[in-house]
PDB file of C-alpha atoms in Angstrom:
ATOM      1  CA  ASN R1443      77.927  73.223  92.246  1.00 67.00           C
ATOM      2  CA  ALA R1444      81.706  72.152  92.380  1.00 77.00           C
ATOM      3  CA  GLY R1445      83.312  75.187  90.344  1.00 94.00           C
ATOM      4  CA  VAL R1446      86.992  74.952  90.857  1.00 96.00           C
ATOM      5  CA  THR R1447      88.467  72.004  93.037  1.00 96.00           C
ATOM      6  CA  GLN R1448      91.873  71.847  93.670  1.00 96.00           C
ATOM      7  CA  ASN R1449      93.978  69.206  95.434  1.00 96.00           C
ATOM      8  CA  PRO R1450      95.685  68.730  97.548  1.00 96.00           C
ATOM      9  CA  LYS R1451      94.624  71.187 100.279  1.00 95.00           C
ATOM     10  CA  PHE R1452      97.505  71.110 102.291  1.00 97.00           C
ATOM     11  CA  GLN R1453     101.096  69.672 101.709  1.00 96.00           C
ATOM     12  CA  VAL R1454     104.626  69.304 103.233  1.00 97.00           C
ATOM     13  CA  LEU R1455     107.538  68.899 101.250  1.00 96.00           C
ATOM     14  CA  LYS R1456     111.187  68.431 101.592  1.00 97.00           C
ATOM     15  CA  THR R1457     113.446  70.435  99.828  1.00 97.00           C
ATOM     16  CA  GLY R1458     114.156  68.687  96.341  1.00 97.00           C
ATOM     17  CA  GLN R1459     110.883  66.550  96.171  1.00 97.00           C
ATOM     18  CA  SER R1460     108.608  66.861  93.533  1.00 96.00           C
ATOM     19  CA  MET R1461     104.674  67.197  93.641  1.00 96.00           C
ATOM     20  CA  THR R1462     101.868  68.140  91.527  1.00 97.00           C
ATOM     21  CA  LEU R1463      99.166  70.166  92.426  1.00 98.00           C
ATOM     22  CA  GLN R1464      95.698  69.160  90.388  1.00 97.00           C
ATOM     23  CA  CYS R1465      93.076  71.478  89.457  1.00 98.00           C
ATOM     24  CA  ALA R1466      89.748  70.835  87.768  1.00 97.00           C
ATOM     25  CA  GLN R1467      86.497  73.144  86.568  1.00 97.00           C
ATOM     26  CA  ASP R1468      83.259  72.197  85.656  1.00 96.00           C
ATOM     27  CA  MET R1469      82.340  75.438  83.962  1.00 95.00           C
ATOM     28  CA  ASN R1470      83.168  74.814  80.638  1.00 94.00           C
ATOM     29  CA  HIS R1471      85.838  77.585  80.911  1.00 93.00           C
ATOM     30  CA  ASN R1472      88.481  78.074  78.296  1.00 91.00           C
ATOM     31  CA  SER R1473      90.940  79.782  80.122  1.00 92.00           C
ATOM     32  CA  MET R1474      92.825  78.363  83.385  1.00 95.00           C
ATOM     33  CA  TYR R1475      95.340  80.367  86.023  1.00 95.00           C
ATOM     34  CA  TRP R1476      97.808  79.118  88.451  1.00 97.00           C
ATOM     35  CA  TYR R1477      98.544  81.917  91.161  1.00 97.00           C
ATOM     36  CA  ARG R1478     100.605  82.242  94.423  1.00 97.00           C
ATOM     37  CA  GLN R1479      99.805  84.030  97.129  1.00 95.00           C
ATOM     38  CA  ASP R1480     102.607  85.541  99.541  1.00 93.00           C
ATOM     39  CA  PRO R1481     102.208  88.175 102.419  1.00 86.00           C
ATOM     40  CA  GLY R1482     102.441  91.492 101.058  1.00 84.00           C
ATOM     41  CA  MET R1483     102.946  90.574  97.370  1.00 87.00           C
ATOM     42  CA  GLY R1484      99.356  89.834  96.305  1.00 89.00           C
ATOM     43  CA  LEU R1485      98.764  87.139  93.722  1.00 93.00           C
ATOM     44  CA  ARG R1486     101.726  86.728  91.185  1.00 95.00           C
ATOM     45  CA  LEU R1487     100.796  85.125  88.129  1.00 94.00           C
ATOM     46  CA  ILE R1488     102.817  81.876  87.651  1.00 97.00           C
ATOM     47  CA  TYR R1489     101.077  80.185  84.541  1.00 96.00           C
ATOM     48  CA  TYR R1490      98.135  80.394  82.532  1.00 94.00           C
ATOM     49  CA  SER R1491      96.242  78.649  79.709  1.00 93.00           C
ATOM     50  CA  ALA R1492      94.077  80.464  77.158  1.00 89.00           C
ATOM     51  CA  SER R1493      92.677  77.486  75.703  1.00 88.00           C
ATOM     52  CA  GLU R1494      93.218  73.916  75.749  1.00 88.00           C
ATOM     53  CA  GLY R1495      96.919  73.018  74.402  1.00 87.00           C
ATOM     54  CA  THR R1496      98.033  76.377  75.084  1.00 91.00           C
ATOM     55  CA  THR R1497     100.074  77.410  77.846  1.00 94.00           C
ATOM     56  CA  ASP R1498     101.783  80.903  78.518  1.00 93.00           C
ATOM     57  CA  LYS R1499     104.382  81.870  81.254  1.00 94.00           C
ATOM     58  CA  GLY R1500     103.276  84.487  83.811  1.00 93.00           C
ATOM     59  CA  GLU R1501     105.047  86.715  86.355  1.00 92.00           C
ATOM     60  CA  VAL R1502     106.980  84.155  88.137  1.00 96.00           C
ATOM     61  CA  PRO R1503     107.193  80.773  85.980  1.00 97.00           C
ATOM     62  CA  ASN R1504     110.666  79.534  87.184  1.00 96.00           C
ATOM     63  CA  GLY R1505     110.777  76.423  88.990  1.00 96.00           C
ATOM     64  CA  TYR R1506     107.335  75.434  87.773  1.00 97.00           C
ATOM     65  CA  ASN R1507     105.806  73.683  85.082  1.00 97.00           C
ATOM     66  CA  VAL R1508     102.200  73.204  84.015  1.00 97.00           C
ATOM     67  CA  SER R1509      99.859  70.849  81.901  1.00 96.00           C
ATOM     68  CA  ARG R1510      96.678  71.451  80.423  1.00 95.00           C
ATOM     69  CA  LEU R1511      95.537  68.087  80.356  1.00 87.00           C
ATOM     70  CA  ASN R1512      92.079  69.080  78.748  1.00 95.00           C
ATOM     71  CA  LYS R1513      89.480  71.568  78.943  1.00 95.00           C
ATOM     72  CA  ARG R1514      88.857  70.631  82.457  1.00 96.00           C
ATOM     73  CA  GLU R1515      92.164  70.433  83.974  1.00 97.00           C
ATOM     74  CA  PHE R1516      95.099  72.531  84.781  1.00 97.00           C
ATOM     75  CA  SER R1517      97.805  70.926  86.600  1.00 97.00           C
ATOM     76  CA  LEU R1518     101.071  72.521  88.398  1.00 98.00           C
ATOM     77  CA  ARG R1519     104.116  70.854  88.891  1.00 98.00           C
ATOM     78  CA  LEU R1520     107.231  71.475  91.310  1.00 96.00           C
ATOM     79  CA  GLU R1521     109.758  69.123  89.815  1.00 93.00           C
ATOM     80  CA  SER R1522     112.599  70.155  92.905  1.00 96.00           C
ATOM     81  CA  ALA R1523     110.578  72.038  95.553  1.00 96.00           C
ATOM     82  CA  ALA R1524     112.616  74.862  97.233  1.00 97.00           C
ATOM     83  CA  PRO R1525     111.507  76.723 100.668  1.00 97.00           C
ATOM     84  CA  SER R1526     111.115  79.871  98.343  1.00 96.00           C
ATOM     85  CA  GLN R1527     108.187  77.854  96.883  1.00 97.00           C
ATOM     86  CA  THR R1528     106.230  77.779 100.200  1.00 97.00           C
ATOM     87  CA  SER R1529     103.108  79.753  99.690  1.00 97.00           C
ATOM     88  CA  VAL R1530      99.228  79.309  98.851  1.00 96.00           C
ATOM     89  CA  TYR R1531      98.471  78.491  95.547  1.00 97.00           C
ATOM     90  CA  PHE R1532      95.294  79.221  93.958  1.00 96.00           C
ATOM     91  CA  CYS R1533      93.886  77.867  90.810  1.00 97.00           C
ATOM     92  CA  ALA R1534      91.081  79.949  88.806  1.00 96.00           C
ATOM     93  CA  SER R1535      89.342  79.890  85.774  1.00 95.00           C
ATOM     94  CA  ARG R1536      86.920  81.839  83.350  1.00 92.00           C
ATOM     95  CA  ARG R1537      85.139  81.976  80.076  1.00 88.00           C
ATOM     96  CA  GLY R1538      88.092  83.777  78.332  1.00 75.00           C
ATOM     97  CA  GLY R1539      88.322  85.312  74.740  1.00 70.00           C
ATOM     98  CA  GLN R1540      87.339  88.407  75.414  1.00 71.00           C
ATOM     99  CA  GLY R1541      89.506  89.846  78.830  1.00 76.00           C
ATOM    100  CA  SER R1542      86.568  90.759  80.565  1.00 80.00           C
ATOM    101  CA  GLY R1543      85.190  87.883  82.222  1.00 85.00           C
ATOM    102  CA  GLU R1544      85.199  87.136  85.892  1.00 90.00           C
ATOM    103  CA  LEU R1545      87.884  84.997  87.502  1.00 93.00           C
ATOM    104  CA  PHE R1546      86.505  81.885  89.586  1.00 94.00           C
ATOM    105  CA  PHE R1547      88.906  80.604  92.463  1.00 94.00           C
ATOM    106  CA  GLY R1548      89.633  77.229  94.152  1.00 94.00           C
ATOM    107  CA  GLU R1549      89.922  77.332  97.792  1.00 91.00           C
ATOM    108  CA  GLY R1550      93.716  77.118  97.614  1.00 93.00           C
ATOM    109  CA  SER R1551      96.400  74.654  98.154  1.00 96.00           C
ATOM    110  CA  ARG R1552      98.928  75.593 101.153  1.00 96.00           C
ATOM    111  CA  LEU R1553     102.257  74.335 100.456  1.00 97.00           C
ATOM    112  CA  THR R1554     104.960  74.262 102.910  1.00 97.00           C
ATOM    113  CA  VAL R1555     108.709  73.550 101.725  1.00 97.00           C
ATOM    114  CA  LEU R1556     111.101  72.294 104.406  1.00 96.00           C
TER     115      LEU R1556
ATOM    116  CA  ALA L1374     103.447  95.247  80.288  1.00 72.00           C
ATOM    117  CA  GLN L1375     100.451  95.661  82.342  1.00 79.00           C
ATOM    118  CA  SER L1376     101.036  96.229  86.194  1.00 87.00           C
ATOM    119  CA  VAL L1377      98.857  97.361  89.151  1.00 92.00           C
ATOM    120  CA  THR L1378      99.918  99.434  91.863  1.00 94.00           C
ATOM    121  CA  GLN L1379      97.581  99.930  95.327  1.00 96.00           C
ATOM    122  CA  LEU L1380      98.626 102.393  97.306  1.00 93.00           C
ATOM    123  CA  GLY L1381      98.675 101.403 101.381  1.00 91.00           C
ATOM    124  CA  SER L1382      98.902  97.816 102.026  1.00 93.00           C
ATOM    125  CA  HIS L1383      96.756  98.564 105.164  1.00 96.00           C
ATOM    126  CA  VAL L1384      94.021 100.621 105.506  1.00 97.00           C
ATOM    127  CA  SER L1385      91.907 101.148 108.803  1.00 97.00           C
ATOM    128  CA  VAL L1386      88.522 103.052 109.071  1.00 97.00           C
ATOM    129  CA  SER L1387      86.010 103.257 111.455  1.00 97.00           C
ATOM    130  CA  GLU L1388      82.718 101.896 111.511  1.00 97.00           C
ATOM    131  CA  GLY L1389      80.350 104.037 109.338  1.00 97.00           C
ATOM    132  CA  ALA L1390      83.391 106.022 107.744  1.00 98.00           C
ATOM    133  CA  LEU L1391      84.091 106.029 104.224  1.00 97.00           C
ATOM    134  CA  VAL L1392      86.026 103.454 102.556  1.00 98.00           C
ATOM    135  CA  LEU L1393      88.742 104.421  99.747  1.00 98.00           C
ATOM    136  CA  LEU L1394      91.070 101.889  98.720  1.00 98.00           C
ATOM    137  CA  ARG L1395      93.390 102.925  95.651  1.00 98.00           C
ATOM    138  CA  CYS L1396      94.230 101.457  92.302  1.00 97.00           C
ATOM    139  CA  ASN L1397      96.460 102.713  89.583  1.00 96.00           C
ATOM    140  CA  TYR L1398      97.119 100.804  86.566  1.00 93.00           C
ATOM    141  CA  SER L1399      99.910 100.750  83.726  1.00 90.00           C
ATOM    142  CA  SER L1400      98.731  99.859  80.432  1.00 79.00           C
ATOM    143  CA  SER L1401      99.265 100.658  76.874  1.00 72.00           C
ATOM    144  CA  VAL L1402      95.505 100.809  76.126  1.00 75.00           C
ATOM    145  CA  PRO L1403      92.421 101.067  78.533  1.00 75.00           C
ATOM    146  CA  PRO L1404      92.479  97.513  79.901  1.00 84.00           C
ATOM    147  CA  TYR L1405      89.236  95.689  81.755  1.00 90.00           C
ATOM    148  CA  LEU L1406      89.669  96.278  85.503  1.00 93.00           C
ATOM    149  CA  PHE L1407      88.392  94.079  88.801  1.00 95.00           C
ATOM    150  CA  TRP L1408      88.146  94.488  92.129  1.00 97.00           C
ATOM    151  CA  TYR L1409      88.053  91.204  94.248  1.00 97.00           C
ATOM    152  CA  VAL L1410      87.617  90.552  97.783  1.00 96.00           C
ATOM    153  CA  GLN L1411      89.442  87.950 100.174  1.00 94.00           C
ATOM    154  CA  TYR L1412      87.753  87.095 103.419  1.00 92.00           C
ATOM    155  CA  PRO L1413      90.114  85.022 105.736  1.00 87.00           C
ATOM    156  CA  ASN L1414      91.188  81.558 104.743  1.00 82.00           C
ATOM    157  CA  GLN L1415      88.819  81.618 101.635  1.00 84.00           C
ATOM    158  CA  GLY L1416      89.482  82.089  97.764  1.00 84.00           C
ATOM    159  CA  LEU L1417      88.952  85.627  96.098  1.00 91.00           C
ATOM    160  CA  GLN L1418      85.311  86.691  95.054  1.00 92.00           C
ATOM    161  CA  LEU L1419      84.194  89.226  92.226  1.00 95.00           C
ATOM    162  CA  LEU L1420      83.325  92.922  93.959  1.00 96.00           C
ATOM    163  CA  LEU L1421      83.228  94.739  90.412  1.00 95.00           C
ATOM    164  CA  LYS L1422      84.531  95.251  87.168  1.00 93.00           C
ATOM    165  CA  TYR L1423      84.995  98.040  84.362  1.00 92.00           C
ATOM    166  CA  THR L1424      84.468  96.833  80.841  1.00 86.00           C
ATOM    167  CA  SER L1425      83.736 100.278  79.396  1.00 79.00           C
ATOM    168  CA  ALA L1426      80.080 100.200  79.573  1.00 76.00           C
ATOM    169  CA  ALA L1427      80.111 103.262  82.441  1.00 85.00           C
ATOM    170  CA  THR L1428      82.912 104.880  84.113  1.00 90.00           C
ATOM    171  CA  LEU L1429      81.145 104.365  87.497  1.00 95.00           C
ATOM    172  CA  VAL L1430      80.754 100.577  88.208  1.00 95.00           C
ATOM    173  CA  LYS L1431      78.596  99.363  91.520  1.00 95.00           C
ATOM    174  CA  GLY L1432      79.220  96.101  92.959  1.00 94.00           C
ATOM    175  CA  ILE L1433      78.262  93.954  95.595  1.00 94.00           C
ATOM    176  CA  ASN L1434      77.836  94.805  99.281  1.00 93.00           C
ATOM    177  CA  GLY L1435      77.738  98.781  98.526  1.00 96.00           C
ATOM    178  CA  PHE L1436      80.777  99.112  96.875  1.00 97.00           C
ATOM    179  CA  GLU L1437      81.285 101.265  93.664  1.00 97.00           C
ATOM    180  CA  ALA L1438      84.722 102.256  91.628  1.00 97.00           C
ATOM    181  CA  GLU L1439      85.113 104.927  89.371  1.00 95.00           C
ATOM    182  CA  PHE L1440      87.447 104.672  86.010  1.00 94.00           C
ATOM    183  CA  LYS L1441      89.485 107.722  85.248  1.00 93.00           C
ATOM    184  CA  LYS L1442      91.566 107.117  82.066  1.00 89.00           C
ATOM    185  CA  SER L1443      93.465 110.556  82.838  1.00 90.00           C
ATOM    186  CA  GLU L1444      94.484 109.468  86.079  1.00 92.00           C
ATOM    187  CA  THR L1445      94.937 105.928  84.879  1.00 92.00           C
ATOM    188  CA  SER L1446      92.783 104.871  88.083  1.00 95.00           C
ATOM    189  CA  PHE L1447      90.221 102.687  89.530  1.00 96.00           C
ATOM    190  CA  HIS L1448      89.695 103.273  92.909  1.00 98.00           C
ATOM    191  CA  LEU L1449      87.141 101.616  95.114  1.00 98.00           C
ATOM    192  CA  THR L1450      84.779 103.152  97.384  1.00 98.00           C
ATOM    193  CA  LYS L1451      82.054 102.571  99.984  1.00 98.00           C
ATOM    194  CA  PRO L1452      80.152 105.603 101.910  1.00 97.00           C
ATOM    195  CA  SER L1453      79.804 103.615 105.033  1.00 97.00           C
ATOM    196  CA  ALA L1454      82.120 100.916 106.393  1.00 97.00           C
ATOM    197  CA  HIS L1455      80.747  98.028 108.328  1.00 96.00           C
ATOM    198  CA  MET L1456      82.653  95.314 110.104  1.00 96.00           C
ATOM    199  CA  SER L1457      81.867  92.777 107.967  1.00 95.00           C
ATOM    200  CA  ASP L1458      83.849  94.829 105.194  1.00 96.00           C
ATOM    201  CA  ALA L1459      87.106  93.580 106.986  1.00 96.00           C
ATOM    202  CA  ALA L1460      89.130  91.900 104.333  1.00 96.00           C
ATOM    203  CA  GLU L1461      91.612  91.759 101.710  1.00 96.00           C
ATOM    204  CA  TYR L1462      91.164  93.838  98.556  1.00 97.00           C
ATOM    205  CA  PHE L1463      92.865  93.268  95.056  1.00 97.00           C
ATOM    206  CA  CYS L1464      92.747  95.146  92.176  1.00 96.00           C
ATOM    207  CA  ALA L1465      93.028  93.469  88.726  1.00 95.00           C
ATOM    208  CA  VAL L1466      93.810  94.125  85.300  1.00 92.00           C
ATOM    209  CA  SER L1467      93.178  92.313  81.947  1.00 89.00           C
ATOM    210  CA  GLU L1468      94.317  93.349  78.602  1.00 79.00           C
ATOM    211  CA  ARG L1469      91.605  93.547  75.788  1.00 70.00           C
ATOM    212  CA  LYS L1470      93.839  91.172  73.728  1.00 66.00           C
ATOM    213  CA  THR L1471      91.677  87.997  73.217  1.00 59.00           C
ATOM    214  CA  SER L1472      94.939  85.976  72.426  1.00 64.00           C
ATOM    215  CA  TYR L1473      96.697  86.089  75.647  1.00 68.00           C
ATOM    216  CA  ASP L1474      93.800  86.574  78.551  1.00 80.00           C
ATOM    217  CA  LYS L1475      96.413  87.299  81.134  1.00 86.00           C
ATOM    218  CA  VAL L1476      95.219  88.780  84.330  1.00 90.00           C
ATOM    219  CA  ILE L1477      97.667  90.382  86.844  1.00 91.00           C
ATOM    220  CA  PHE L1478      96.785  91.420  90.264  1.00 94.00           C
ATOM    221  CA  GLY L1479      98.053  94.348  92.452  1.00 94.00           C
ATOM    222  CA  PRO L1480      99.449  93.721  95.984  1.00 94.00           C
ATOM    223  CA  GLY L1481      96.642  93.955  97.789  1.00 95.00           C
ATOM    224  CA  THR L1482      94.906  96.299 100.345  1.00 96.00           C
ATOM    225  CA  SER L1483      93.982  94.568 103.989  1.00 96.00           C
ATOM    226  CA  LEU L1484      90.948  96.798 105.415  1.00 97.00           C
ATOM    227  CA  SER L1485      90.355  97.032 108.942  1.00 97.00           C
ATOM    228  CA  VAL L1486      87.378  98.454 110.428  1.00 97.00           C
ATOM    229  CA  ILE L1487      87.135  99.910 113.916  1.00 96.00           C
ATOM    230  CA  PRO L1488      84.295  99.443 115.966  1.00 94.00           C
TER     231      PRO L1488
END
């Protein structure tokens, strides 16, 4: 019962370095999401993918890119990390298609950019 | 564009007292609405959701929420707080447009329960 799996769980980067956060779900969900969580800001949507082969910008997409590799996997890439991207990142998925489905979350990835 | 506001970033209640966490949404049509809870150092889990079947929705752990279209609100309540309810609570909204499937969260309310 893996659900949504994120890797890595922790990462420290220097300003300007790049990295990719991996996310995979085994629930055959159509929709996948990347959020960042910062104190007092709640969860802010970075990018989402309503189906394999499609991606859309969320509330805070600048500085990020995503790839929906297949139905299971949705990766988030930071091309040139900045201290403002220090955050906890959550991947989530849901069945999609109707808007009423529950989101299932990964455990989060804590990223620090020095 | 849809948005969610949660009045009160931090709420403290005594054990056994009523819990009331506020959520208001902005959307052109009544959306789907959700409450999620996050315990320390964990991901989020669903408490309850509104999908138009009934305006009063019951969830897990004794929580319930009432959808009020006239007030564009979806406040979360629990009659009697328990120590284990201390957590961060998030209201979320999802449009009914199947082609987008975007889910937007509010800023969250941290609930403290005082013994």
